[in-house]
GROMACS .gro file of C-alpha atoms in nm:
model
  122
    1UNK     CA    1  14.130  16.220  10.312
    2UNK     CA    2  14.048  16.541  10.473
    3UNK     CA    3  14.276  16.768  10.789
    4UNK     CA    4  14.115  16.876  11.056
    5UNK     CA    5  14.146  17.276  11.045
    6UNK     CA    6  14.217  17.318  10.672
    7UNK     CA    7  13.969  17.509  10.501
    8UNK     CA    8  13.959  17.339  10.183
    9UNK     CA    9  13.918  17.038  10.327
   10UNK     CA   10  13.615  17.175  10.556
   11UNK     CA   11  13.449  17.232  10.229
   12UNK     CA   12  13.500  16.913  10.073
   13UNK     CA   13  13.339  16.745  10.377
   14UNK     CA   14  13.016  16.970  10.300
   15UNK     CA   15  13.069  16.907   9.921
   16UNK     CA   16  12.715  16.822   9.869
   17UNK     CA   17  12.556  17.165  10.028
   18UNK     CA   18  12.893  17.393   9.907
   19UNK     CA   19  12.709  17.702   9.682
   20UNK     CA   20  12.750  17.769   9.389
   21UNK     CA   21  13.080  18.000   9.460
   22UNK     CA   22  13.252  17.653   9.656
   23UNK     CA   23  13.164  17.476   9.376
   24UNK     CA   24  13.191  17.661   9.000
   25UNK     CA   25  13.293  17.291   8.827
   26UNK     CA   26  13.463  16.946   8.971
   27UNK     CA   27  13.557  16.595   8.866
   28UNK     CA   28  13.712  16.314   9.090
   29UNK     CA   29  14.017  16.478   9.146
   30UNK     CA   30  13.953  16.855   9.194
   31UNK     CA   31  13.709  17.153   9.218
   32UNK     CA   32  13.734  17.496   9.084
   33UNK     CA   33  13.548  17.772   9.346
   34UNK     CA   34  13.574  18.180   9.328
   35UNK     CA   35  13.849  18.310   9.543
   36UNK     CA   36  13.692  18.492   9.903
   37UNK     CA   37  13.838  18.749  10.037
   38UNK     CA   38  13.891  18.911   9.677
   39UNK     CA   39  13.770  19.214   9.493
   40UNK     CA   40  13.841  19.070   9.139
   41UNK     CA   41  13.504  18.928   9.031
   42UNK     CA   42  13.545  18.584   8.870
   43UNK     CA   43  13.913  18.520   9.038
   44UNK     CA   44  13.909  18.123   9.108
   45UNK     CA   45  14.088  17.878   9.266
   46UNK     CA   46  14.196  17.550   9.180
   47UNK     CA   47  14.138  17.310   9.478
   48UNK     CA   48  14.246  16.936   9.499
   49UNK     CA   49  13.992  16.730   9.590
   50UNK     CA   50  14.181  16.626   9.894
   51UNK     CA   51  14.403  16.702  10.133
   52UNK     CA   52  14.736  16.766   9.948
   53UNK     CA   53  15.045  16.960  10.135
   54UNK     CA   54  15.298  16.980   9.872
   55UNK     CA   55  15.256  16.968   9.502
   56UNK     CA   56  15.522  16.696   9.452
   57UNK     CA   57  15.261  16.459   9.662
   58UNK     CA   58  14.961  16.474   9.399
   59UNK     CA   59  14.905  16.112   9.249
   60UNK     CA   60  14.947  16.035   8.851
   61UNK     CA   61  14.555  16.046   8.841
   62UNK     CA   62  14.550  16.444   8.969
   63UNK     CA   63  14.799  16.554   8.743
   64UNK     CA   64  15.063  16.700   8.995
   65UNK     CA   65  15.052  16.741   9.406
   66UNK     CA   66  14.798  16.939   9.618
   67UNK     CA   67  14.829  17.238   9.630
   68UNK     CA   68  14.570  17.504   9.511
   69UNK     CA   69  14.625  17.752   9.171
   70UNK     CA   70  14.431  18.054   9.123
   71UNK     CA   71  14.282  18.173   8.818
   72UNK     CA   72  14.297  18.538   8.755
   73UNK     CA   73  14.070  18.708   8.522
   74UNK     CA   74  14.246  19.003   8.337
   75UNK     CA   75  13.965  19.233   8.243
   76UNK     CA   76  14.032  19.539   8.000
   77UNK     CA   77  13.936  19.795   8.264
   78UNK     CA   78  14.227  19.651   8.527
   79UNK     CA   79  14.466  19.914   8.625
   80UNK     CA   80  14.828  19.783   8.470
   81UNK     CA   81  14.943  19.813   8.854
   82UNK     CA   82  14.695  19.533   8.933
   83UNK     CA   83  14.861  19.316   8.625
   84UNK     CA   84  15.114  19.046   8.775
   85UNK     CA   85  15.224  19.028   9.061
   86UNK     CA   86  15.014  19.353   9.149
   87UNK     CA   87  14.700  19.163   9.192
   88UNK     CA   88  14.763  19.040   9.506
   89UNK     CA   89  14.699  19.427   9.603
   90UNK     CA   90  14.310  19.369   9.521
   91UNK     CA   91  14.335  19.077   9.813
   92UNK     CA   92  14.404  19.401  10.052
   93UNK     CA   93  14.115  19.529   9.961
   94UNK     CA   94  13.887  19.676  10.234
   95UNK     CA   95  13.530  19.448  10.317
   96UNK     CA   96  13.317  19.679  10.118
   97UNK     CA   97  13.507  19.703   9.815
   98UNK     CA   98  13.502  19.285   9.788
   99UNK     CA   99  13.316  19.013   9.573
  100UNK     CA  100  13.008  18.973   9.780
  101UNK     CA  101  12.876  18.594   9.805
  102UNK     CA  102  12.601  18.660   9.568
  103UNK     CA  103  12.816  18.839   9.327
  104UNK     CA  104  13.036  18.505   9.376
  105UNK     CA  105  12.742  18.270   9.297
  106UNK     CA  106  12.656  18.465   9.031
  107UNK     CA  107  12.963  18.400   8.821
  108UNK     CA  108  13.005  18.054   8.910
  109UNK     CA  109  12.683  18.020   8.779
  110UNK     CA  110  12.787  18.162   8.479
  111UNK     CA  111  13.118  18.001   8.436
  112UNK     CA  112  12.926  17.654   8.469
  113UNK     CA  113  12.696  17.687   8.228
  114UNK     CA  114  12.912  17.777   7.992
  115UNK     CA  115  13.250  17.674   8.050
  116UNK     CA  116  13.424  17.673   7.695
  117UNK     CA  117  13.282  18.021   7.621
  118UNK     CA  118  13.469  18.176   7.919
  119UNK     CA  119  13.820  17.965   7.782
  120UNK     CA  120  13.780  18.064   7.464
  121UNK     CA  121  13.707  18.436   7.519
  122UNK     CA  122  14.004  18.697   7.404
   0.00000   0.00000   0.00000
């Protein structure tokens, strides 16, 4: 089931075109896409699959309700004011300074092809 006027659920009714960015990995129940709007290359976002308004409405088969979760990569080089909570700071980012699509696609690209590589790495 998709909303009207949600973005997330805009994207899952183009799921089939969605670049690589929209779409970094899925199954049934949800999709993992790089964050816009961000200047933290690789920072994703865990999407349910549908529309989900509360996280105490997911089903037993998606885990827990929708909502979405982001995934924040902690490189080496970030500034320990971006750590935490601070890395919301990098979503304030002016235009220039963000992830640019291709930059996005990229790293999705990456990430997908190999996926236990990227979990694994400390």
């Amino acid at each position: 089931m998709t909303t009207p006027g949600c973005y997330a659920c805009g994207k899952e009714a183009e799921f089939d075109d969605l670049p690589p960015r929209e779409c970094v990995v899925h199954d049934q129940h949800w999709r993992v896409a790089h964050a816009v709007d961000t200047a933290v290359p690789g920072r994703l976002v865990l999407l349910p699959r549908r529309h989900v308004a509360a996280v105490h409405t997911l089903t037993d088969a998606e885990g827990f309700a929708h909502a979405h979760f982001r995934i924040v990569p902690r490189m080496a080089d970030l500034p320990p004011e971006h750590r935490g909570p601070g890395i919301f700071e990098l979503l304030r980012r002016p235009a220039r300074e963000r992830v640019k699509a291709d930059q996005a696609d990229r790293t999705a690209r990456s990430l997908r092809a190999r996926p236990h590589e990227h979990l694994n790495a400390r």
